[in-house]
Short mmCIF file of N, CA and C in Angstrom, two decimals:
data_model
loop_
_atom_site.label_atom_id
_atom_site.label_comp_id
_atom_site.label_asym_id
_atom_site.label_seq_id
_atom_site.Cartn_x
_atom_site.Cartn_y
_atom_site.Cartn_z
N TYR A 1 -14.77 -23.86 15.21
CA TYR A 1 -15.06 -23.53 13.83
C TYR A 1 -15.19 -22.03 13.73
N ALA A 2 -14.45 -21.40 12.82
CA ALA A 2 -14.45 -19.94 12.72
C ALA A 2 -15.61 -19.44 11.87
N GLU A 3 -16.18 -18.33 12.30
CA GLU A 3 -17.24 -17.69 11.54
C GLU A 3 -16.64 -16.58 10.71
N ASP A 4 -17.35 -16.17 9.66
CA ASP A 4 -16.89 -15.08 8.82
C ASP A 4 -16.90 -13.77 9.60
N VAL A 5 -15.91 -12.95 9.34
CA VAL A 5 -15.84 -11.62 9.95
C VAL A 5 -16.03 -10.62 8.82
N ILE A 6 -17.02 -9.78 8.94
CA ILE A 6 -17.31 -8.79 7.92
C ILE A 6 -16.72 -7.47 8.38
N PHE A 7 -15.92 -6.85 7.51
CA PHE A 7 -15.37 -5.54 7.83
C PHE A 7 -15.22 -4.75 6.55
N ARG A 8 -15.06 -3.45 6.68
CA ARG A 8 -14.94 -2.55 5.53
C ARG A 8 -13.68 -1.72 5.71
N VAL A 9 -12.89 -1.59 4.64
CA VAL A 9 -11.71 -0.75 4.64
C VAL A 9 -12.10 0.59 4.04
N LEU A 10 -11.96 1.64 4.84
CA LEU A 10 -12.33 2.97 4.39
C LEU A 10 -11.17 3.62 3.66
N ASP A 11 -11.49 4.50 2.72
CA ASP A 11 -10.47 5.19 1.94
C ASP A 11 -10.03 6.44 2.71
N THR A 12 -9.21 6.23 3.74
CA THR A 12 -8.69 7.33 4.54
C THR A 12 -7.19 7.16 4.69
N ASP A 13 -6.52 8.17 5.21
CA ASP A 13 -5.08 8.09 5.44
C ASP A 13 -4.76 7.56 6.83
N GLU A 14 -5.76 7.17 7.59
CA GLU A 14 -5.56 6.68 8.94
C GLU A 14 -5.33 5.18 8.93
N ILE A 15 -4.61 4.68 9.93
CA ILE A 15 -4.39 3.24 10.08
C ILE A 15 -5.68 2.61 10.58
N GLN A 16 -6.09 1.53 9.92
CA GLN A 16 -7.32 0.85 10.28
C GLN A 16 -6.96 -0.55 10.77
N THR A 17 -7.61 -1.00 11.83
CA THR A 17 -7.31 -2.32 12.39
C THR A 17 -8.58 -3.15 12.48
N VAL A 18 -8.39 -4.46 12.45
CA VAL A 18 -9.48 -5.40 12.65
C VAL A 18 -9.03 -6.33 13.77
N GLU A 19 -9.84 -6.45 14.80
CA GLU A 19 -9.49 -7.29 15.94
C GLU A 19 -10.41 -8.49 15.97
N MET A 20 -9.82 -9.68 16.09
CA MET A 20 -10.60 -10.91 16.17
C MET A 20 -10.45 -11.49 17.56
N LYS A 21 -11.56 -11.90 18.14
CA LYS A 21 -11.54 -12.49 19.48
C LYS A 21 -12.23 -13.83 19.44
N ASP A 22 -11.83 -14.73 20.34
CA ASP A 22 -12.50 -16.01 20.48
C ASP A 22 -13.84 -15.82 21.18
N GLY A 23 -14.82 -16.56 20.77
CA GLY A 23 -16.11 -16.47 21.43
C GLY A 23 -17.22 -16.82 20.47
N VAL A 24 -18.40 -16.92 21.01
CA VAL A 24 -19.56 -17.24 20.19
C VAL A 24 -20.40 -15.99 20.08
N GLY A 25 -20.86 -15.72 18.91
CA GLY A 25 -21.71 -14.55 18.71
C GLY A 25 -21.99 -14.36 17.24
N THR A 26 -22.74 -13.35 16.93
CA THR A 26 -23.05 -13.06 15.55
C THR A 26 -22.17 -11.91 15.08
N PRO A 27 -21.74 -11.96 13.83
CA PRO A 27 -20.89 -10.87 13.33
C PRO A 27 -21.68 -9.57 13.26
N GLU A 28 -21.00 -8.50 13.62
CA GLU A 28 -21.65 -7.19 13.55
C GLU A 28 -21.54 -6.65 12.14
N LYS A 29 -22.53 -5.85 11.75
CA LYS A 29 -22.49 -5.24 10.44
C LYS A 29 -21.50 -4.07 10.48
N PRO A 30 -20.77 -3.84 9.38
CA PRO A 30 -19.80 -2.74 9.37
C PRO A 30 -20.50 -1.39 9.42
N GLU A 31 -19.79 -0.42 9.96
CA GLU A 31 -20.34 0.93 10.02
C GLU A 31 -20.39 1.52 8.62
N GLU A 32 -21.33 2.39 8.41
CA GLU A 32 -21.43 3.08 7.12
C GLU A 32 -20.29 4.08 7.02
N PRO A 33 -19.60 4.13 5.87
CA PRO A 33 -18.51 5.10 5.73
C PRO A 33 -19.05 6.52 5.73
N PRO A 34 -18.26 7.48 6.20
CA PRO A 34 -18.73 8.86 6.18
C PRO A 34 -18.90 9.33 4.75
N LYS A 35 -19.89 10.16 4.53
CA LYS A 35 -20.16 10.69 3.20
C LYS A 35 -19.04 11.66 2.83
N GLU A 36 -18.49 11.48 1.62
CA GLU A 36 -17.46 12.40 1.15
C GLU A 36 -18.15 13.62 0.53
N PRO A 37 -17.59 14.81 0.77
CA PRO A 37 -18.18 15.99 0.15
C PRO A 37 -18.01 15.94 -1.36
N GLU A 38 -19.02 16.43 -2.05
CA GLU A 38 -18.97 16.42 -3.50
C GLU A 38 -17.97 17.45 -3.99
N LYS A 39 -17.24 17.08 -5.04
CA LYS A 39 -16.30 18.02 -5.64
C LYS A 39 -17.06 18.87 -6.65
N PRO A 40 -16.63 20.11 -6.83
CA PRO A 40 -17.31 20.97 -7.81
C PRO A 40 -17.25 20.35 -9.21
N GLY A 41 -18.35 20.40 -9.91
CA GLY A 41 -18.41 19.89 -11.27
C GLY A 41 -18.80 18.43 -11.36
N GLU A 42 -18.88 17.72 -10.24
CA GLU A 42 -19.27 16.32 -10.27
C GLU A 42 -20.77 16.20 -10.03
N HIS A 43 -21.36 15.25 -10.72
CA HIS A 43 -22.79 15.00 -10.54
C HIS A 43 -22.94 13.75 -9.69
N PRO A 44 -23.76 13.79 -8.66
CA PRO A 44 -23.94 12.59 -7.84
C PRO A 44 -24.59 11.48 -8.64
N ALA A 45 -24.21 10.25 -8.35
CA ALA A 45 -24.77 9.10 -9.06
C ALA A 45 -26.15 8.80 -8.51
N SER A 46 -27.00 8.32 -9.39
CA SER A 46 -28.32 7.90 -8.92
C SER A 46 -28.15 6.62 -8.12
N GLU A 47 -29.17 6.20 -7.39
CA GLU A 47 -29.05 5.06 -6.49
C GLU A 47 -28.71 3.78 -7.24
N GLY A 48 -29.21 3.57 -8.43
CA GLY A 48 -28.94 2.36 -9.18
C GLY A 48 -27.62 2.40 -9.93
N GLU A 49 -27.02 3.56 -10.05
CA GLU A 49 -25.79 3.73 -10.85
C GLU A 49 -24.58 3.81 -9.92
N SER A 50 -23.59 3.01 -10.18
CA SER A 50 -22.38 3.08 -9.36
C SER A 50 -21.26 3.72 -10.17
N GLN A 51 -20.44 4.49 -9.49
CA GLN A 51 -19.32 5.14 -10.14
C GLN A 51 -18.05 4.37 -9.81
N PRO A 52 -17.17 4.19 -10.79
CA PRO A 52 -15.92 3.49 -10.50
C PRO A 52 -15.05 4.31 -9.57
N GLN A 53 -14.36 3.62 -8.68
CA GLN A 53 -13.47 4.29 -7.74
C GLN A 53 -12.04 4.03 -8.16
N GLU A 54 -11.22 5.05 -8.04
CA GLU A 54 -9.81 4.90 -8.38
C GLU A 54 -9.10 4.19 -7.24
N ILE A 55 -8.38 3.13 -7.58
CA ILE A 55 -7.65 2.37 -6.58
C ILE A 55 -6.17 2.67 -6.76
N GLN A 56 -5.53 3.10 -5.68
CA GLN A 56 -4.10 3.39 -5.73
C GLN A 56 -3.38 2.32 -4.94
N ALA A 57 -2.68 1.44 -5.67
CA ALA A 57 -1.94 0.36 -5.02
C ALA A 57 -0.61 0.90 -4.51
N PRO A 58 -0.15 0.39 -3.39
CA PRO A 58 1.15 0.84 -2.89
C PRO A 58 2.27 0.34 -3.79
N LYS A 59 3.33 1.11 -3.86
CA LYS A 59 4.48 0.73 -4.66
C LYS A 59 5.36 -0.20 -3.82
N LEU A 60 5.56 -1.41 -4.33
CA LEU A 60 6.31 -2.42 -3.59
C LEU A 60 7.56 -2.81 -4.37
N GLY A 61 8.57 -3.24 -3.66
CA GLY A 61 9.75 -3.79 -4.29
C GLY A 61 10.75 -2.76 -4.74
N ASP A 62 11.83 -3.25 -5.28
CA ASP A 62 12.92 -2.42 -5.75
C ASP A 62 12.72 -2.12 -7.22
N ARG A 63 12.81 -0.88 -7.59
CA ARG A 63 12.61 -0.48 -8.98
C ARG A 63 13.94 -0.22 -9.69
N SER A 64 15.04 -0.79 -9.22
CA SER A 64 16.33 -0.56 -9.85
C SER A 64 16.37 -1.27 -11.20
N PRO A 65 17.08 -0.69 -12.15
CA PRO A 65 17.13 -1.28 -13.50
C PRO A 65 18.07 -2.47 -13.57
N VAL A 66 17.67 -3.61 -13.04
CA VAL A 66 18.51 -4.81 -12.97
C VAL A 66 18.87 -5.29 -14.37
N LYS A 67 17.92 -5.23 -15.30
CA LYS A 67 18.19 -5.68 -16.66
C LYS A 67 19.32 -4.88 -17.29
N ASP A 68 19.35 -3.58 -17.04
CA ASP A 68 20.41 -2.75 -17.59
C ASP A 68 21.77 -3.16 -17.05
N TYR A 69 21.84 -3.44 -15.75
CA TYR A 69 23.11 -3.86 -15.15
C TYR A 69 23.58 -5.20 -15.72
N ILE A 70 22.66 -6.11 -15.94
CA ILE A 70 23.02 -7.41 -16.50
C ILE A 70 23.53 -7.25 -17.92
N LEU A 71 22.89 -6.41 -18.73
CA LEU A 71 23.35 -6.19 -20.10
C LEU A 71 24.74 -5.55 -20.13
N ILE A 72 24.98 -4.61 -19.24
CA ILE A 72 26.31 -3.97 -19.16
C ILE A 72 27.35 -5.01 -18.77
N LEU A 73 27.05 -5.87 -17.80
CA LEU A 73 27.98 -6.91 -17.38
C LEU A 73 28.29 -7.87 -18.52
N ILE A 74 27.27 -8.27 -19.28
CA ILE A 74 27.49 -9.16 -20.42
C ILE A 74 28.37 -8.48 -21.47
N PHE A 75 28.13 -7.21 -21.73
CA PHE A 75 28.94 -6.47 -22.70
C PHE A 75 30.39 -6.41 -22.25
N ILE A 76 30.62 -6.12 -20.98
CA ILE A 76 32.00 -6.04 -20.46
C ILE A 76 32.68 -7.41 -20.55
N LEU A 77 31.97 -8.48 -20.17
CA LEU A 77 32.55 -9.82 -20.27
C LEU A 77 32.88 -10.19 -21.71
N ALA A 78 32.02 -9.82 -22.64
CA ALA A 78 32.29 -10.10 -24.06
C ALA A 78 33.51 -9.33 -24.54
N ALA A 79 33.65 -8.07 -24.10
CA ALA A 79 34.80 -7.27 -24.49
C ALA A 79 36.09 -7.85 -23.92
N VAL A 80 36.07 -8.28 -22.65
CA VAL A 80 37.25 -8.88 -22.03
C VAL A 80 37.60 -10.19 -22.74
N ALA A 81 36.61 -11.00 -23.07
CA ALA A 81 36.87 -12.26 -23.78
C ALA A 81 37.46 -11.98 -25.15
N ALA A 82 36.98 -10.97 -25.85
CA ALA A 82 37.53 -10.63 -27.17
C ALA A 82 38.98 -10.16 -27.04
N MET A 83 39.29 -9.37 -26.00
CA MET A 83 40.66 -8.90 -25.79
C MET A 83 41.59 -10.07 -25.47
N ILE A 84 41.16 -11.02 -24.66
CA ILE A 84 41.97 -12.19 -24.33
C ILE A 84 42.21 -13.03 -25.58
N PHE A 85 41.16 -13.23 -26.37
CA PHE A 85 41.29 -14.00 -27.60
C PHE A 85 42.28 -13.33 -28.55
N GLN A 86 42.19 -12.02 -28.69
CA GLN A 86 43.10 -11.28 -29.57
C GLN A 86 44.53 -11.35 -29.05
N TYR A 87 44.72 -11.25 -27.73
CA TYR A 87 46.06 -11.32 -27.13
C TYR A 87 46.68 -12.70 -27.39
N LYS A 88 45.93 -13.77 -27.17
CA LYS A 88 46.45 -15.11 -27.41
C LYS A 88 46.78 -15.32 -28.89
N ARG A 89 46.00 -14.76 -29.75
CA ARG A 89 46.23 -14.88 -31.19
C ARG A 89 47.50 -14.14 -31.59
N ASP A 90 47.74 -12.96 -31.00
CA ASP A 90 48.94 -12.18 -31.31
C ASP A 90 50.19 -12.89 -30.76
N VAL A 91 50.10 -13.53 -29.60
CA VAL A 91 51.23 -14.22 -29.00
C VAL A 91 51.62 -15.44 -29.83
N GLU A 92 50.65 -16.15 -30.39
CA GLU A 92 50.93 -17.33 -31.19
C GLU A 92 51.61 -16.99 -32.51
N GLU A 93 51.40 -15.82 -33.03
CA GLU A 93 51.98 -15.44 -34.31
C GLU A 93 53.37 -15.07 -34.10
#
């Protein structure tokens, strides 16, 4: 039966790993993150007040304009169909 593993992801540019091993024991408490230096003009939050943190999600997937390509393809197919229809109409006359 697996026990909960408590860990903290720090806001750094370094690769962070979590290693799980088989065995019996108590989970260790995560280390306290290093204090970030205050930026000029910022006021530290009081102990009861929390400040929102900006979360930057990684950009995933392809950002190519697929919808634009599909619309262009539909337009070209409609133009070709109109030209074929007009050609058949001219041949019948």
